Coordinates of C-alpha atoms in Angstrom, one line a residue:
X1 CA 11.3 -25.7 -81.8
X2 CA 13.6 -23.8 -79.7
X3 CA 15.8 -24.8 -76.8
X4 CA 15.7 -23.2 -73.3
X5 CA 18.9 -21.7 -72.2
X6 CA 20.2 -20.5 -68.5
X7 CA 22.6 -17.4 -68.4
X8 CA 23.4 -18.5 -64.7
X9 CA 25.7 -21.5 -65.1
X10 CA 26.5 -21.8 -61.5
X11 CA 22.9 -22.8 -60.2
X12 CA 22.3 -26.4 -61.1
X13 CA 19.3 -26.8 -63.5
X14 CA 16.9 -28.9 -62.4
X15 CA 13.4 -29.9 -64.6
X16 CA 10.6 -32.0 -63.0
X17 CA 7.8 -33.8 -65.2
X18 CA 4.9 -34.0 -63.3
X19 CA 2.8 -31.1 -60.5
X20 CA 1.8 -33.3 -57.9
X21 CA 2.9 -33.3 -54.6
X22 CA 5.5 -35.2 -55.8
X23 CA 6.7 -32.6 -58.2
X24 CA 5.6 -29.6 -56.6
X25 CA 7.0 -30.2 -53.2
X26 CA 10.5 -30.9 -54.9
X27 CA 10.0 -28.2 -57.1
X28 CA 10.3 -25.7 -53.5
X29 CA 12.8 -27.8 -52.2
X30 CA 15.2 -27.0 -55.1
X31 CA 14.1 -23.5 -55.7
X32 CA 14.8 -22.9 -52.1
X33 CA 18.5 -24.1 -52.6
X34 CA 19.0 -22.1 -55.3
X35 CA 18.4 -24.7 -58.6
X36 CA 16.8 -23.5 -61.8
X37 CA 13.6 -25.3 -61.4
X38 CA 11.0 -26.2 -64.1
X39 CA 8.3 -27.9 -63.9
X40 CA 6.2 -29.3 -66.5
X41 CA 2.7 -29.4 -66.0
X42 CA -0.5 -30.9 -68.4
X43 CA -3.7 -30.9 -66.3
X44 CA -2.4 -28.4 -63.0
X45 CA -0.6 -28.0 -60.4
X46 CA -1.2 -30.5 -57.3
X47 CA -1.8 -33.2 -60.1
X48 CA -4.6 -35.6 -59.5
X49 CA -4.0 -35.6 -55.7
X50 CA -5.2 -32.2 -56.0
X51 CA -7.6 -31.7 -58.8
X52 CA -9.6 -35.4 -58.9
X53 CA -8.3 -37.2 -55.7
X54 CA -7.1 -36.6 -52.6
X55 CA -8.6 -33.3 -51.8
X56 CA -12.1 -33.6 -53.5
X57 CA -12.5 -37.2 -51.9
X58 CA -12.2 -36.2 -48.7
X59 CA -14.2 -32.6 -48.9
X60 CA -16.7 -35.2 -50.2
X61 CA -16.3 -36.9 -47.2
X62 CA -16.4 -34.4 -44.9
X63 CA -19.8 -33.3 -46.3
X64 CA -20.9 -36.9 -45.3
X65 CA -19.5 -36.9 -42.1
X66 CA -21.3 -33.6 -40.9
X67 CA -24.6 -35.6 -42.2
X68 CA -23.9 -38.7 -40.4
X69 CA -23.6 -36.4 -37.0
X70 CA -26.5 -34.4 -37.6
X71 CA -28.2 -38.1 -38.1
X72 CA -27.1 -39.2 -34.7
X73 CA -27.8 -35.7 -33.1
X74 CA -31.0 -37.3 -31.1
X75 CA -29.1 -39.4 -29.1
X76 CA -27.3 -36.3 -27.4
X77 CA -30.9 -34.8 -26.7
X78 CA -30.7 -32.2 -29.7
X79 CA -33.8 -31.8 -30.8
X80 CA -35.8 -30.2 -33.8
X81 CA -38.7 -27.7 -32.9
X82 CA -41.2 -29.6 -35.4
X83 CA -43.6 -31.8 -33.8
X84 CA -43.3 -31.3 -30.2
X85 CA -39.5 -31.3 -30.8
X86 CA -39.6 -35.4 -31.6
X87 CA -39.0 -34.8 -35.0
X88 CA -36.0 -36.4 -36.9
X89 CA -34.5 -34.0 -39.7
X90 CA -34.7 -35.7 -43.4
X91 CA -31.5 -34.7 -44.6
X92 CA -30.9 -34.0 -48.4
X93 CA -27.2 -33.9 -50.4
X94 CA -27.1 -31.4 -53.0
X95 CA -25.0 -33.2 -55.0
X96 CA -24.4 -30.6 -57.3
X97 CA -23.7 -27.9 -54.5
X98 CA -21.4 -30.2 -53.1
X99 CA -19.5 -31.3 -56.2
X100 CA -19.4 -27.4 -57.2
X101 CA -17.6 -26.4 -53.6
X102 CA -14.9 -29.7 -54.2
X103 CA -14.0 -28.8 -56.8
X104 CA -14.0 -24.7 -56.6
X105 CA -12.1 -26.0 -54.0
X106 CA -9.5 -28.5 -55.6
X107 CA -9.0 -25.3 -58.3
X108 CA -8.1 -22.9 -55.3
X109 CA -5.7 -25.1 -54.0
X110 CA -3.9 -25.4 -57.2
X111 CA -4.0 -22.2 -58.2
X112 CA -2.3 -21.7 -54.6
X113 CA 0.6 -23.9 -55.2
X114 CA 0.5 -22.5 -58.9
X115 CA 1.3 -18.9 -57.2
X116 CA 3.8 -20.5 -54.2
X117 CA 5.8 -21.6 -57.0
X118 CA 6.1 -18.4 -59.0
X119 CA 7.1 -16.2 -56.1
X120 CA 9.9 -18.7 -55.7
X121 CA 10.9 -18.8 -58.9
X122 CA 9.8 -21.6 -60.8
X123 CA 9.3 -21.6 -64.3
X124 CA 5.9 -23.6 -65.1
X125 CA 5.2 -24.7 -68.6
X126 CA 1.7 -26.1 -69.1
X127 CA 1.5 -29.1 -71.6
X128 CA 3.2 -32.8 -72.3
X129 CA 6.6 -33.9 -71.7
X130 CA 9.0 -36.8 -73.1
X131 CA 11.9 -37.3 -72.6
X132 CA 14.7 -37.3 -75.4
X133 CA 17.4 -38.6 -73.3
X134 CA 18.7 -38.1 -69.4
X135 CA 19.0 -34.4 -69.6
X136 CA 16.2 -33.2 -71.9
X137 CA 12.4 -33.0 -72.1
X138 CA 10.9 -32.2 -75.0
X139 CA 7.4 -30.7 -74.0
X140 CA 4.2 -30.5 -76.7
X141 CA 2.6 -26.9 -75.2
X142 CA -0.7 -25.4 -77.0
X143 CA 1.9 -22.7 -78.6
X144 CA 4.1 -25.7 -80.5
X145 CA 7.3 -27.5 -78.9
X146 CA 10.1 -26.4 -76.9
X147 CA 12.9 -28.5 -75.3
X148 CA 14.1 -28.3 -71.7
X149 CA 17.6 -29.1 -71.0
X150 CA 18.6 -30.0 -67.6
X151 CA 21.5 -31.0 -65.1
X152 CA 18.9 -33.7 -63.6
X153 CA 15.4 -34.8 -64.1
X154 CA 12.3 -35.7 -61.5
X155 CA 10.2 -38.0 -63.0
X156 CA 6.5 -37.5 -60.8
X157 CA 4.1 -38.4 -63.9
X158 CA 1.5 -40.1 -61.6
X159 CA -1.1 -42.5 -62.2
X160 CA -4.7 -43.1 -64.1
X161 CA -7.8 -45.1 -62.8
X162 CA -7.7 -48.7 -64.1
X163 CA -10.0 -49.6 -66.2
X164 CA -11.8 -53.4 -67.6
X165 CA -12.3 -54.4 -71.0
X166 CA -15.9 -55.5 -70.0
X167 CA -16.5 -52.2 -67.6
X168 CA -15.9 -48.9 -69.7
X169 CA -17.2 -45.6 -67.6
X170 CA -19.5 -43.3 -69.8
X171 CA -18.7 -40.6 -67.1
X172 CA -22.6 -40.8 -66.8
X173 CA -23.9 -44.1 -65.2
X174 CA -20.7 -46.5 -65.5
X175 CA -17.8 -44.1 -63.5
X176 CA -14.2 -44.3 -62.3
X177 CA -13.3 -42.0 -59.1
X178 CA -12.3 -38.6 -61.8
X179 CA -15.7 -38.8 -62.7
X180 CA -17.7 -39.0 -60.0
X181 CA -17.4 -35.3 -59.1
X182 CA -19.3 -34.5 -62.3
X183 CA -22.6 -35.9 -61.2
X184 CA -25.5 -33.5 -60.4
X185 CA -27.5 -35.8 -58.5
X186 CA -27.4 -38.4 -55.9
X187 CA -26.9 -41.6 -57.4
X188 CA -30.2 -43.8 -55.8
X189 CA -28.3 -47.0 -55.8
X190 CA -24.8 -47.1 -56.0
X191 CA -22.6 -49.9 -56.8
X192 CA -19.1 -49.8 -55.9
X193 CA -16.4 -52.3 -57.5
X194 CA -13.5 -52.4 -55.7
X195 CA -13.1 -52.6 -51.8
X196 CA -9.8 -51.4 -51.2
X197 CA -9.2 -48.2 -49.7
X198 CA -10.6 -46.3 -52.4
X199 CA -13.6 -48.0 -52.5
X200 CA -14.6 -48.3 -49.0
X201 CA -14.1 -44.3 -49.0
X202 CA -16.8 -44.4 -51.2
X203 CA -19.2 -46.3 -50.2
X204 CA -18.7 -45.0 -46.6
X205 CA -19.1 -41.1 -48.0
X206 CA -22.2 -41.8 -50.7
X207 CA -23.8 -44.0 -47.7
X208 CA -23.5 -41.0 -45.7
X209 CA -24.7 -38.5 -48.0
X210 CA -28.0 -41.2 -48.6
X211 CA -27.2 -43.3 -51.3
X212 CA -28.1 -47.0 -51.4
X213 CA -24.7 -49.0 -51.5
X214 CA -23.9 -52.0 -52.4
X215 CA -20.0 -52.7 -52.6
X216 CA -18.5 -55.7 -54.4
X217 CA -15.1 -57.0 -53.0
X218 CA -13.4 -60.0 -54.2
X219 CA -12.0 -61.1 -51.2
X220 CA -13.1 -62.1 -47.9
X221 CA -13.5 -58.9 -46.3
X222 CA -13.3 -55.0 -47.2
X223 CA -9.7 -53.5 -46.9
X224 CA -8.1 -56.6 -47.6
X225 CA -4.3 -55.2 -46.7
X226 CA -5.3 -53.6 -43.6
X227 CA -5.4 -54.4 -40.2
X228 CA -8.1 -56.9 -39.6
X229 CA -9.5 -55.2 -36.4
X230 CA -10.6 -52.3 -38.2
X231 CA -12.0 -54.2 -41.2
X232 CA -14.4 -55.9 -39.0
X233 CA -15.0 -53.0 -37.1
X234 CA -15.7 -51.2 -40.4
X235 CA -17.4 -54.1 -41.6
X236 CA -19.5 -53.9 -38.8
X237 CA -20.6 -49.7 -39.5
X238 CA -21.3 -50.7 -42.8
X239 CA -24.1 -53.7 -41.8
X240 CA -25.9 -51.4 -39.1
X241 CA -25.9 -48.4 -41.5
X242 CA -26.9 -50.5 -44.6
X243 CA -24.2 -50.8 -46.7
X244 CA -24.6 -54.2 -48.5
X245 CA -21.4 -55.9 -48.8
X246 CA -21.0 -58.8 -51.4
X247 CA -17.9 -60.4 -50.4
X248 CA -15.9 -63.1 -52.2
X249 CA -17.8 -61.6 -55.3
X250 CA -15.9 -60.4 -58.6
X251 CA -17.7 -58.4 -60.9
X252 CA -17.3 -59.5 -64.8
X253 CA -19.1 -57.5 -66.7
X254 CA -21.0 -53.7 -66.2
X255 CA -23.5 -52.8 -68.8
X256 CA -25.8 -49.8 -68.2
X257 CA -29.2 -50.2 -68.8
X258 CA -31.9 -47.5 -70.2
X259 CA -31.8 -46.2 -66.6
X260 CA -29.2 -47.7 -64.6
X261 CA -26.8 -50.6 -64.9
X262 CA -26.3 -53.8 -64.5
X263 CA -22.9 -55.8 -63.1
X264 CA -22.9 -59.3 -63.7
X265 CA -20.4 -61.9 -61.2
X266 CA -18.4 -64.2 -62.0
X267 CA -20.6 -66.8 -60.6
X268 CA -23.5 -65.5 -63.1
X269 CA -25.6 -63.6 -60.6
X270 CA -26.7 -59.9 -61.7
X271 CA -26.7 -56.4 -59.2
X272 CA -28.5 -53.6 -60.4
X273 CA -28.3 -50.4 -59.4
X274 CA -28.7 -46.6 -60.6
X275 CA -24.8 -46.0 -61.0
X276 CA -21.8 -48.0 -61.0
X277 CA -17.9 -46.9 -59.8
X278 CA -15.2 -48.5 -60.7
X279 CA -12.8 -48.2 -57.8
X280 CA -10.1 -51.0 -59.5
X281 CA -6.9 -49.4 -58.5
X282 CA -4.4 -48.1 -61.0
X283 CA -2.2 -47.9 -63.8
X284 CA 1.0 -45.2 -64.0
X285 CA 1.6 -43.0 -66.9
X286 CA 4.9 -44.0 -67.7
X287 CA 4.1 -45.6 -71.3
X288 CA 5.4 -43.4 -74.5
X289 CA 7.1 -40.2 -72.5
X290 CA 10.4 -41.8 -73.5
X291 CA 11.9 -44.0 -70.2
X292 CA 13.5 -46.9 -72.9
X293 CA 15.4 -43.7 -74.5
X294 CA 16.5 -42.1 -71.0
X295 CA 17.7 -45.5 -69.5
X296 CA 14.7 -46.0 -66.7
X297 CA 13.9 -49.0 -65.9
X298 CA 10.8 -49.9 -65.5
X299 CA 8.6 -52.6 -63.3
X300 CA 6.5 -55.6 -64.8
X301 CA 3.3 -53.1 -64.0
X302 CA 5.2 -50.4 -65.7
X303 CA 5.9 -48.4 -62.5
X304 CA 10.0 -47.0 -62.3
X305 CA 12.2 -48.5 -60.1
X306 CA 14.0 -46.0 -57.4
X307 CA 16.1 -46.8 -54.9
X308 CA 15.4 -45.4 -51.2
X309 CA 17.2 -41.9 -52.3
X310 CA 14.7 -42.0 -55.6
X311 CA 17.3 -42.5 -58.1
X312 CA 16.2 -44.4 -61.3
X313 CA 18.5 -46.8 -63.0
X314 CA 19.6 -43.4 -65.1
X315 CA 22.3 -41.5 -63.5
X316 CA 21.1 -38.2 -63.7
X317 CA 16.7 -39.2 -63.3
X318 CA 14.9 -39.4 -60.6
X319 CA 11.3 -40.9 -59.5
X320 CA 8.8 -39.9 -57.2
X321 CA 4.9 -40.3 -56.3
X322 CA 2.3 -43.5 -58.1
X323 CA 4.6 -44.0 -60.7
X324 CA 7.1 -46.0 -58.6
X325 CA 4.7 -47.7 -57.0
X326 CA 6.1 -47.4 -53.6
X327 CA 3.1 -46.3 -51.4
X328 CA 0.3 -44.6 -53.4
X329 CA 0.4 -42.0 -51.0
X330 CA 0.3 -37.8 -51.8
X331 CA 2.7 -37.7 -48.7
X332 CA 5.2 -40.8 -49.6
X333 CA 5.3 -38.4 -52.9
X334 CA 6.0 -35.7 -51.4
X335 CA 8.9 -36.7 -49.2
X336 CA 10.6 -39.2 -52.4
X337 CA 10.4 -36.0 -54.1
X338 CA 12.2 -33.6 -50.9
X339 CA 14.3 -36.5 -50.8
X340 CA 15.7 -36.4 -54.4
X341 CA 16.2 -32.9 -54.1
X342 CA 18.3 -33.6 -51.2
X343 CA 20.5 -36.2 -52.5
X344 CA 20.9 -34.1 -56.2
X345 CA 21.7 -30.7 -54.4
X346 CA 24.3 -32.4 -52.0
X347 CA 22.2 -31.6 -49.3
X348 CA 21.2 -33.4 -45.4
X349 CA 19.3 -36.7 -46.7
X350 CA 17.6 -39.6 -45.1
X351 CA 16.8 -42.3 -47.5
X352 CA 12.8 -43.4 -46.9
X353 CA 11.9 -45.4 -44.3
X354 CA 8.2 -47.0 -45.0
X355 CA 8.0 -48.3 -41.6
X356 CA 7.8 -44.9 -40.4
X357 CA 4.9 -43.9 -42.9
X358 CA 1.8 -43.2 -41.5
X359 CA -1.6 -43.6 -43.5
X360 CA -5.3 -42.9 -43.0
X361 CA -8.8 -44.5 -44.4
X362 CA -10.8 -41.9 -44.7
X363 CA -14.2 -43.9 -44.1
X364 CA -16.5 -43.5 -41.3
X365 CA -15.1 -44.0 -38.5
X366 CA -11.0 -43.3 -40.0
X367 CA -8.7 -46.0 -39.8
X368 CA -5.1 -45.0 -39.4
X369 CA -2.0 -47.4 -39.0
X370 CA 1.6 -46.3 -38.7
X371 CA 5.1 -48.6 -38.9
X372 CA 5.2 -52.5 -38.0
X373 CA 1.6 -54.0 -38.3
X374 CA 0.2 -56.7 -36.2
X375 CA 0.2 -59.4 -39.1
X376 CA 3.8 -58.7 -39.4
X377 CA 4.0 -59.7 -35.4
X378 CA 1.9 -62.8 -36.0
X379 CA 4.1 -63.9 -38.7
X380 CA 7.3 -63.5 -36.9
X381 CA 9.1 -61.2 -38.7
X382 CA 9.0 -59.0 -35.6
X383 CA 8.6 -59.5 -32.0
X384 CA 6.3 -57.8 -30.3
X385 CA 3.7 -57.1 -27.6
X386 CA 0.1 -56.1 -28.1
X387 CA -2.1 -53.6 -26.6
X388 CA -5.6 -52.9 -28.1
X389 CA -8.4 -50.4 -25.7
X390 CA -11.6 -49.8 -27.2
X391 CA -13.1 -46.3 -27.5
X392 CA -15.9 -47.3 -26.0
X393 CA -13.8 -47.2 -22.3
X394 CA -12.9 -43.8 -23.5
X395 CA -15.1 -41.3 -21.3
X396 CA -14.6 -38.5 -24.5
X397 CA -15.6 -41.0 -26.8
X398 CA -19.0 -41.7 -24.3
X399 CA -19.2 -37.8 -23.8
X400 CA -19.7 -37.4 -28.0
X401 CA -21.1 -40.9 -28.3
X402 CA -18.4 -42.6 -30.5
X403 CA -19.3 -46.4 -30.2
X404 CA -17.0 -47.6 -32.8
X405 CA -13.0 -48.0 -32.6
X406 CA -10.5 -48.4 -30.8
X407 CA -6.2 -47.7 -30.4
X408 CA -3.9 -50.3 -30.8
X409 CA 0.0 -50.2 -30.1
X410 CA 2.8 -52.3 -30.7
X411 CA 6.0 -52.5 -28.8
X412 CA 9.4 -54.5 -29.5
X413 CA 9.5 -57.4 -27.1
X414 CA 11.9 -57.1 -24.5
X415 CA 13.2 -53.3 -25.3
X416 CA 9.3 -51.8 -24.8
X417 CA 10.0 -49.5 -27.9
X418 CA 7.5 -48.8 -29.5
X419 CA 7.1 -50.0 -33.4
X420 CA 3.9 -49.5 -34.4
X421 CA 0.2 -48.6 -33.8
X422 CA -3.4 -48.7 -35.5
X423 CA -6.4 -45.9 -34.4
X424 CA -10.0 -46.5 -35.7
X425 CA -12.3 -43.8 -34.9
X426 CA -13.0 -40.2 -35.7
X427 CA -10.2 -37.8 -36.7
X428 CA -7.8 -41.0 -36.5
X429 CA -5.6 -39.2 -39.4
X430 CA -5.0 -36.9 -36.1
X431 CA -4.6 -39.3 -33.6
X432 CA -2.0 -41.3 -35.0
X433 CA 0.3 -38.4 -34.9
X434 CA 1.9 -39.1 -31.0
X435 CA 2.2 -42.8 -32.1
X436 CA 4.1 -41.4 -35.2
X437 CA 6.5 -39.6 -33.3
X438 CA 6.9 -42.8 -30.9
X439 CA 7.9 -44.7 -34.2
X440 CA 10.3 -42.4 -35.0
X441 CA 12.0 -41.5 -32.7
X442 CA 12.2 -45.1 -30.9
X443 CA 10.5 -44.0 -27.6
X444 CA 9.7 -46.2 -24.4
X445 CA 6.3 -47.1 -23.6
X446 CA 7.1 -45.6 -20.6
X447 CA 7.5 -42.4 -22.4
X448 CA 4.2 -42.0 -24.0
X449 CA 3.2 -43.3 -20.9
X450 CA 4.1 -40.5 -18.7
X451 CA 3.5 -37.8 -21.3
X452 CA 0.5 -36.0 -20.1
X453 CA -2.7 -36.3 -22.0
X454 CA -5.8 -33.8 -21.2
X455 CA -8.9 -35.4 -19.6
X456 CA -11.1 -36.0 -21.1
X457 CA -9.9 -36.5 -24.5
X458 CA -9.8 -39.8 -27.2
X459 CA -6.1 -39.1 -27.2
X460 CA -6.0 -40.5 -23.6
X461 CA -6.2 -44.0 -24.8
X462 CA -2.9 -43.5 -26.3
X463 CA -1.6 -42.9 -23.3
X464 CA -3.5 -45.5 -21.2
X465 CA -2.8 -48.5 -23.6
X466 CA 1.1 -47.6 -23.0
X467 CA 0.6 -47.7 -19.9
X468 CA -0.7 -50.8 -19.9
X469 CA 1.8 -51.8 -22.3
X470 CA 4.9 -51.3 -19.0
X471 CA 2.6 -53.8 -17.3
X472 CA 2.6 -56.4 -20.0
X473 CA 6.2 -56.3 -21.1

């Protein structure tokens, strides 16, 4: 065991636990103010936002989405020179060319923020760390152990797949979402457990790419904490492009069978399918790397508790990314970890704002919300006015034949600020971005209004639905 020293003694030292956005993005934050960064890394840098979540889900995705088009291509008079030119392409995922480029691709990207880091002057130590106390790690590396000593710790450790007792993945028929990607074949008939937002990525992506879906949701309707227009509207995709939803349905058990599995409901009844995915949210890894001995406290779920600035209940430790359980976002992490840079280094710092947090569902179409949500106007917690256009007024949306969605925005009552907004449609993730800036930076209707929008374009129902938004107030 040997200690690491620093000759410079004027630089503060700072040593993050964790390479996800979370502890990468902090780690070039501090480097770039002049800290002594380390950053301790098992599995990569990017972490599982990187390697098995974020950026393989939605490369998977994207593969779907180009097949879904090509599906619909008929109805914008592209035609196929087979048969006359009436012939309808049969369309065929290479699951295991596809699975091959996500993750060549999840490895590049890593290997990228691997290489950003070194030129600024990070040390990265592959392997384990646990912390001893609030200044020091002691890391397990495949060369022994060394300790890392530290003027203040970021804690960005992450978060696993949860798993049931009763539903244990094989990584071969029975599968949580870090599995998935290891498949060289289309699953025939997939059955997805969970319908949060993991799970109706899923189902939307492998229903694209030809899969037979069935998704189990235990509550009334898929995405059960977002906003109910776009559930139903998703709902809706899912029933005309047969995805078979079993609502109100918990699954038990999931045995596999000799060549498939079986998941058994609480009320008795049996699915059976050729795969199974276990999309049942998850658990952080915050259990043995030392928080009792450091003085973080922790949640009932385990997660650790930070404060808007991402301080922990230890002095010198701070938290970012799934294992506060905040918003299991790779961007939330991102900015708690910028943000505990900030406040450590003495630097400009604005304590995190959730309202101002803008998210996407990456299904088919997206679904993208940002600040105050409508069930949070209905309840009277805020008061607001409505406006909700569907895309299919939108002359773009005709133009490309986009029949599902719509935009939705929120102002304050009486002040016409606006506080919040909801797209459903394609590239949503994109188009929430003007209602974004609206939220924070508390613009008028009136000035989204009278910002000019090209024509034709989907973004022009922003506009038009402030617009109407100056009438209604």
């Amino acid at each position: 065991m040997f200690v690491t020293t620093h000759p410079d003694f004027s630089s503060p030292r700072i040593a993050i636990l964790g390479g996800g956005p979370g502890g990468y993005e902090a780690a070039m934050v501090a480097a770039s103010l002049g800290a002594q960064v380390t950053i301790i890394e098992r599995a990569g840098l990017g972490g599982s936002a990187v390697l098995t979540d974020v950026v393989p889900s939605k490369t998977l995705i994207a593969t779907a989405d180009l097949m879904t088009r090509v599906g619909e291509a008929g109805e914008l008079g592209v035609k196929f020179d087979v048969d006359g030119g009436d012939f309808v392409p049969v369309m065929r995922a290479d699951l295991k060319h596809i699975n091959d480029r996500l993750l060549n691709l999840a490895r590049s990207q890593s290997k990228d923020i691997h290489d950003g880091l070194e030129n600024l002057g990070v040390r990265i130590i592959t392997g384990s760390g646990r912390l001893l106390d609030d200044r020091t790690i002691e890391v397990l590396t495949a060369d022994g152990t060394e300790t890392v000593e530290a003027d203040t710790i970021l804690l960005a450790v992450g978060a696993h797949p949860r798993e049931l007792p009763t539903a244990r993945p094989d990584g071969e028929r029975i599968l949580n979402w870090t599995q998935i990607y290891d498949l060289d074949e289309l699953p025939e008939e997939l059955i997805v457990v969970g319908s949060g937002v993991t799970g109706a990525e899923f189902a939307s992506a492998y229903n694209g790419l030809g899969s037979k879906v069935t998704l189990i949701s235990s509550r009334d309707r898929v995405l059960p904490g977002s906003d109910v227009d776009a559930a139903v509207v998703l709902e809706e995709v899912f029933e005309r492009r047969g995805v078979r939803v079993l609502s109100r349905s918990r699954a038990e058990t999931v045995e596999r069978t000799d060549d498939g599995v079986v998941v058994t409901l609480s009320d008795g009844s049996k699915v059976t399918g050729s795969h199974c995915l276990l999309c049942l949210g998850s658990i952080p890894n915050t259990a043995g790397i030392g928080l009792e001995e450091a003085g973080v406290a922790v949640s009932e779920s385990g997660h650790i508790k930070v404060d808007g600035v991402s301080r922990t209940s230890a002095p010198n430790i701070y938290a970012a990314g799934d294992c506060t359980g905040v918003l299991p976002l790779a961007s939330v992490a991102a900015m708690q970890g910028r943000i505990a840079v900030a406040h450590f280094m003495g630097d400009t710092v604005t304590p995190l704002k959730l309202h101002q947090v803008a998210s996407n569902i990456f299904t088919s179409p997206e679904i993208a919300n940002v600040g105050v949500s409508e069930a949070e106007i209905d309840s009277g917690k805020y008061q607001g006015d409505i406006i909700k256009l569907s895309l299919r007024s939108n002359a773009r949306a005709k133009m490309r034949n986009h029949r599902d969605g719509f935009v939705k925005i929120f102002a304050r009552k009486g002040s016409g600020t606006v506080i919040g907004g909801v797209v459903v449609g394609p590239n949503a993730s994109e188009l929430i971005f003007p209602i974004s800036i609206a939220v924070k930076q508390k613009l008028h209707v009136d000035d989204v209004a009278s910002t000019f929008t090209v024509y034709p374009s989907l973004s022009g129902s922003i506009s038009e639905a402030a617009r109407r938004l100056h009438v209604h107030l």
